[in-house]
PDB file of C-alpha atoms (C1' of nucleotides) in Angstrom:
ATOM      1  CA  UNK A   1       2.949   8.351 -24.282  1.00 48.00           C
ATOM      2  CA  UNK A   2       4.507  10.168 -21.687  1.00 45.00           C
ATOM      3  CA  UNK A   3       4.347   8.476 -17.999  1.00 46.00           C
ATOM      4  CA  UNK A   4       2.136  11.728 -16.759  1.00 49.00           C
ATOM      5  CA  UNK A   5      -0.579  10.561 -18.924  1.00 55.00           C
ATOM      6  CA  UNK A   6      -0.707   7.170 -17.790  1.00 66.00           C
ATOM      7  CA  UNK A   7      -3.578   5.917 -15.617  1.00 79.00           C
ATOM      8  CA  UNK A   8      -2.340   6.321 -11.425  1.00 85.00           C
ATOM      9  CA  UNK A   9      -2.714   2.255 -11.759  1.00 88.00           C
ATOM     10  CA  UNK A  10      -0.453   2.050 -14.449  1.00 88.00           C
ATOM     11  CA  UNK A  11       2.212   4.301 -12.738  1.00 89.00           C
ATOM     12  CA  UNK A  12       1.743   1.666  -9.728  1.00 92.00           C
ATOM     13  CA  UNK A  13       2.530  -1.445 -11.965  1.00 92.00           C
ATOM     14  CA  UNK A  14       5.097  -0.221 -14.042  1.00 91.00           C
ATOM     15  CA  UNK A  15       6.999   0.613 -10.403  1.00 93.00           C
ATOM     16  CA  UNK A  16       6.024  -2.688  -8.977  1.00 94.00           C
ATOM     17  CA  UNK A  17       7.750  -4.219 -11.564  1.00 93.00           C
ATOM     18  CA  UNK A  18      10.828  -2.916 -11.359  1.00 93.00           C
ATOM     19  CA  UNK A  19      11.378  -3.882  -7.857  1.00 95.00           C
ATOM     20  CA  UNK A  20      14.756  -5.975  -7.955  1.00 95.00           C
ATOM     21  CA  UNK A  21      14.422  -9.747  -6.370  1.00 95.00           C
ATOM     22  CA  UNK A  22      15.438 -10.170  -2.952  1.00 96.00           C
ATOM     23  CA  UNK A  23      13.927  -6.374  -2.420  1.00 95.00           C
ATOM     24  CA  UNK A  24      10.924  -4.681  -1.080  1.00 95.00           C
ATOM     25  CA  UNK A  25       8.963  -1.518  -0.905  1.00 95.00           C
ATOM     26  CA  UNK A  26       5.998  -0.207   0.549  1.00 95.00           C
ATOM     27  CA  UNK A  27       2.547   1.335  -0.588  1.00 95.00           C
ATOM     28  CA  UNK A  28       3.420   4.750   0.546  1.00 94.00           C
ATOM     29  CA  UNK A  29       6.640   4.786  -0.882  1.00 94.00           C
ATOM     30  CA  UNK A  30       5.294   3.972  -4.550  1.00 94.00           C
ATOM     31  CA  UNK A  31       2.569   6.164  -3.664  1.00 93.00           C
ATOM     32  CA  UNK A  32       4.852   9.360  -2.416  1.00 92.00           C
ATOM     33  CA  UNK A  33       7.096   8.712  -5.655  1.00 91.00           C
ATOM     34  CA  UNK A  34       4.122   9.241  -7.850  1.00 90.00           C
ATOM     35  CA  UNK A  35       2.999  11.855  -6.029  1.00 88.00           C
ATOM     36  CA  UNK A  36       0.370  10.405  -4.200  1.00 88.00           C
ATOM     37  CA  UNK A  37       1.645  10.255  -0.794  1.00 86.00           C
ATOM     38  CA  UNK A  38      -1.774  10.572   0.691  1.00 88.00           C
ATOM     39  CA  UNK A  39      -3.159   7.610  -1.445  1.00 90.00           C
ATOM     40  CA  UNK A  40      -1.245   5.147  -0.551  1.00 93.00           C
ATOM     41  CA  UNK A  41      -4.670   2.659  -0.243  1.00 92.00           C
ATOM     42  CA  UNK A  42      -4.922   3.464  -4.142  1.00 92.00           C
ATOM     43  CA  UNK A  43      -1.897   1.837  -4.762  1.00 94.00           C
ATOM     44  CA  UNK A  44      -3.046  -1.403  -2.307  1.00 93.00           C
ATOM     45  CA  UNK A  45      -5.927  -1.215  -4.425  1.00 92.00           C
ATOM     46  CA  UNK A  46      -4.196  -1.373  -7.471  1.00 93.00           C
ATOM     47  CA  UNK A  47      -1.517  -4.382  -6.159  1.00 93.00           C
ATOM     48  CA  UNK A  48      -5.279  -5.794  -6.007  1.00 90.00           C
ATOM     49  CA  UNK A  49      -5.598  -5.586  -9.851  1.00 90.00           C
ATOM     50  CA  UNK A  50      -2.242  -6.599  -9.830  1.00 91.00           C
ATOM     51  CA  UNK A  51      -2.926  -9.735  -8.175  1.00 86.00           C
ATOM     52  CA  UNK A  52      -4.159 -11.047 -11.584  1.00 85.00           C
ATOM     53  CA  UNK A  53      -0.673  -9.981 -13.530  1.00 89.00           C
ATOM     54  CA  UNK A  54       2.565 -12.252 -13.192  1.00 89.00           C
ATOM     55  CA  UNK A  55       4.790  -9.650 -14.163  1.00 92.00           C
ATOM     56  CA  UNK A  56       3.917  -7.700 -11.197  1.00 94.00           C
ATOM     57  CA  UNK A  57       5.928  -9.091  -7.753  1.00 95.00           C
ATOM     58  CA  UNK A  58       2.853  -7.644  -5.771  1.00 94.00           C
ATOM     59  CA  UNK A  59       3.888 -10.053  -2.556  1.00 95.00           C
ATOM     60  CA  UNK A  60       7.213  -7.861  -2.740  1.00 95.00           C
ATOM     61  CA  UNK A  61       4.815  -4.866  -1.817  1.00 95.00           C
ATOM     62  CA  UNK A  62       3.650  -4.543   1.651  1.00 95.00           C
ATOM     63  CA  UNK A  63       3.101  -1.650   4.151  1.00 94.00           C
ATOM     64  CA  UNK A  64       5.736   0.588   5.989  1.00 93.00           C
ATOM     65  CA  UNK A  65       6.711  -1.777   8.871  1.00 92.00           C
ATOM     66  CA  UNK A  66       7.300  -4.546   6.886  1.00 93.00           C
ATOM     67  CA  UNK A  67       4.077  -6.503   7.573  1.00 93.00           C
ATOM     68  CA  UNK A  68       2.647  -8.511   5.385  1.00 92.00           C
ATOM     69  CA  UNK A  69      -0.859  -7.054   5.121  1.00 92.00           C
ATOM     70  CA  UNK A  70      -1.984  -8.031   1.434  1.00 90.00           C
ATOM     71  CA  UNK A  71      -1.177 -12.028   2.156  1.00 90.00           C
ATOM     72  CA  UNK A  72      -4.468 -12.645   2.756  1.00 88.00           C
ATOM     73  CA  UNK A  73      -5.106 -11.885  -0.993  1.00 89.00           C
ATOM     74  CA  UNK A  74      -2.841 -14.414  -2.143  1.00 89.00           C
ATOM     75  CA  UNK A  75      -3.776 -17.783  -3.123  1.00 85.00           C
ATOM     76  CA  UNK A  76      -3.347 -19.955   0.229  1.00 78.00           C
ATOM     77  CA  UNK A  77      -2.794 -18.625   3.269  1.00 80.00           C
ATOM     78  CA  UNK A  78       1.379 -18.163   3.178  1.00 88.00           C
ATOM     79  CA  UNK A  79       2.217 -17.787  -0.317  1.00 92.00           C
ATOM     80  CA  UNK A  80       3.058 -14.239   0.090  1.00 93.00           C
ATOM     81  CA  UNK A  81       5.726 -15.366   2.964  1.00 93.00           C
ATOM     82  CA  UNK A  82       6.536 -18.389   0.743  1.00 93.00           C
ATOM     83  CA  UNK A  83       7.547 -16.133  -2.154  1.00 94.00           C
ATOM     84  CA  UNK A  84       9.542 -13.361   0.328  1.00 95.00           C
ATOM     85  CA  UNK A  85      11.249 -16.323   1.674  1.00 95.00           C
ATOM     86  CA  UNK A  86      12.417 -17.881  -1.787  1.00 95.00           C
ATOM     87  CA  UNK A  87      14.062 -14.752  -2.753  1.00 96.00           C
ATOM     88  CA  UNK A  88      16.128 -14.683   0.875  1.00 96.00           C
ATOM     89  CA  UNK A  89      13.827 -12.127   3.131  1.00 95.00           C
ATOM     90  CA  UNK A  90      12.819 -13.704   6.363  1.00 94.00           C
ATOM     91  CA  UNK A  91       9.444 -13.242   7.557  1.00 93.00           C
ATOM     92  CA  UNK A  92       8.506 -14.045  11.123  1.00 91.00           C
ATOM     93  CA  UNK A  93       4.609 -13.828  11.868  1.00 88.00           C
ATOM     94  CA  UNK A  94       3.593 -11.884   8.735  1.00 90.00           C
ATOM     95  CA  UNK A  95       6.509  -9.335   9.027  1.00 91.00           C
ATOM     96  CA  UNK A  96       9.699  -9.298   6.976  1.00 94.00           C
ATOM     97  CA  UNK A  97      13.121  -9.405   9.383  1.00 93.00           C
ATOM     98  CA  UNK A  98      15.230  -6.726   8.571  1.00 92.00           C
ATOM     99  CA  UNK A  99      13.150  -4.704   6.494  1.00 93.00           C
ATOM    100  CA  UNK A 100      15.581  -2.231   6.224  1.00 91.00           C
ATOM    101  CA  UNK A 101      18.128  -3.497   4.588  1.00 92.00           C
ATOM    102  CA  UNK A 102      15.599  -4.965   2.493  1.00 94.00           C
ATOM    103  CA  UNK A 103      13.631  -2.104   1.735  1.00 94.00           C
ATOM    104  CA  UNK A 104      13.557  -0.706  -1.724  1.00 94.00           C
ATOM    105  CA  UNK A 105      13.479   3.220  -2.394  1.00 92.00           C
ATOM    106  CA  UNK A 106      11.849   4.145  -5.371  1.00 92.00           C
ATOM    107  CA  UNK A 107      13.330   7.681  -4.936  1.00 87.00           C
ATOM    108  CA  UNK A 108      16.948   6.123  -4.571  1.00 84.00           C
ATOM    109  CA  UNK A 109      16.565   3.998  -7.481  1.00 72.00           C
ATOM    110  CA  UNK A 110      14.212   5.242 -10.369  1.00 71.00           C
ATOM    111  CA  UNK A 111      15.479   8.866  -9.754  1.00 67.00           C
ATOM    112  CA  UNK A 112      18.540   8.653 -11.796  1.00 57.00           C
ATOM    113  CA  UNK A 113      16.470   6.900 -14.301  1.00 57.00           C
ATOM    114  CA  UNK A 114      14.367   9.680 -15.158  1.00 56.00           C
TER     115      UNK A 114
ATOM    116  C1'  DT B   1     -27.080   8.427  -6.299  1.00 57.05           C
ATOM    117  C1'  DC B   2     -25.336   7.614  -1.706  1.00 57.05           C
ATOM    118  C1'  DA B   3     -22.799   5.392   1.627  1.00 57.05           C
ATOM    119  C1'  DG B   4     -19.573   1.931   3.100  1.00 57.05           C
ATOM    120  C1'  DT B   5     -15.183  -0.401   2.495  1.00 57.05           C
ATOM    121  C1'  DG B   6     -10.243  -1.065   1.783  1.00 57.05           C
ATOM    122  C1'  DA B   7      -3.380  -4.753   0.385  1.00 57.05           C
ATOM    123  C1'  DC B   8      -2.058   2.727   4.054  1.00 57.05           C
ATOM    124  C1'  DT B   9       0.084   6.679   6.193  1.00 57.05           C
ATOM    125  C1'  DG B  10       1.057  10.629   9.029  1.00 57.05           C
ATOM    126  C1'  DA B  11      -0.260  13.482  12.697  1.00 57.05           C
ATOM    127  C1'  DC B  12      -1.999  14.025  17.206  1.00 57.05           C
ATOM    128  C1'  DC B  13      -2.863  13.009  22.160  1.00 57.05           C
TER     129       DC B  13
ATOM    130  C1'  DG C   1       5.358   4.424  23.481  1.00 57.05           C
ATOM    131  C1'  DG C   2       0.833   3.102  21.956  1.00 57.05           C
ATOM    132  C1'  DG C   3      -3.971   4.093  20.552  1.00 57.05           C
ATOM    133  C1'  DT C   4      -7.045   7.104  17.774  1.00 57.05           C
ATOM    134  C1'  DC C   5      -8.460  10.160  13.837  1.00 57.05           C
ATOM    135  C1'  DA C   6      -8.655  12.030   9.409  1.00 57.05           C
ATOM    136  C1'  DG C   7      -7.438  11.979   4.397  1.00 57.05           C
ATOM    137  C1'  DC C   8      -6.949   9.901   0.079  1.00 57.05           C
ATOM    138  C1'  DC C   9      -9.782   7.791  -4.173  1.00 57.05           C
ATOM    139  C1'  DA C  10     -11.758   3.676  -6.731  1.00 57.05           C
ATOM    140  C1'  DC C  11     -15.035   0.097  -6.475  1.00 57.05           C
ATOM    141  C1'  DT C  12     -19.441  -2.282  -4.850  1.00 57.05           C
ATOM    142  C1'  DG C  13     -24.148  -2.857  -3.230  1.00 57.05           C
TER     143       DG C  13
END
DNA sequence: TCAGTGACTGACC
DNA sequence: GGGTCAGCCACTG
């Protein structure tokens, strides 16, 4: 099967996983790489279904700023922080320090793969 | 069936 | 520089 004629959720997962440890990315950046820009909530509301999927770094997910907004899904109440924190990406009140440098393109990486 | 909600983003004022 | 609004689409009651 070809990627086009997987489900928008699928596209979403099989990005999610290939987000390298000790990075990050944000909804709208998966989103805007599969075209979506404008859903960008679809693809918090598949990290949802994702939630349930080990494979899937979900906590490395979060929104353009850096800020943890999908912790509250986790189990606990600072897992999320807990995991960004045992791969080496500070997070100070729900928002990952230097999100910049840890911020993972999908563009920049998976565009040479296609 | 309809309306509300949500792990977001970009544009506008 | 910070608050507000609209758009996007799947799921739930």
């Amino acid at each position: 099967m070809s990627p086009e004629n997987k489900n928008f959720f699928q596209k979403v997962y099989e990005v999610a996983k290939q987000i390298p440890y000790g990075r990050v990315t944000s909804y709208g950046a998966i989103a805007k790489y599969l075209g979506a820009a404008r859903s960008a909530r679809m693809v918090g509301w598949a990290m949802n279904g994702a939630g349930s999927m080990p494979e899937i770094p979900a906590h490395r997910v979060v929104n353009k700023i850096g800020l943890l907004t999908g912790k509250h899904h986790f189990d606990g109440t600072n897992l999320m922080q807990q995991l960004l924190e045992n791969e080496g990406i500070k997070v100070v009140d729900n928002q990952i320090q230097d999100f910049d440098k840890h911020f993972w393109d999908p563009f920049t990486e998976l565009k040479s793969r296609l």
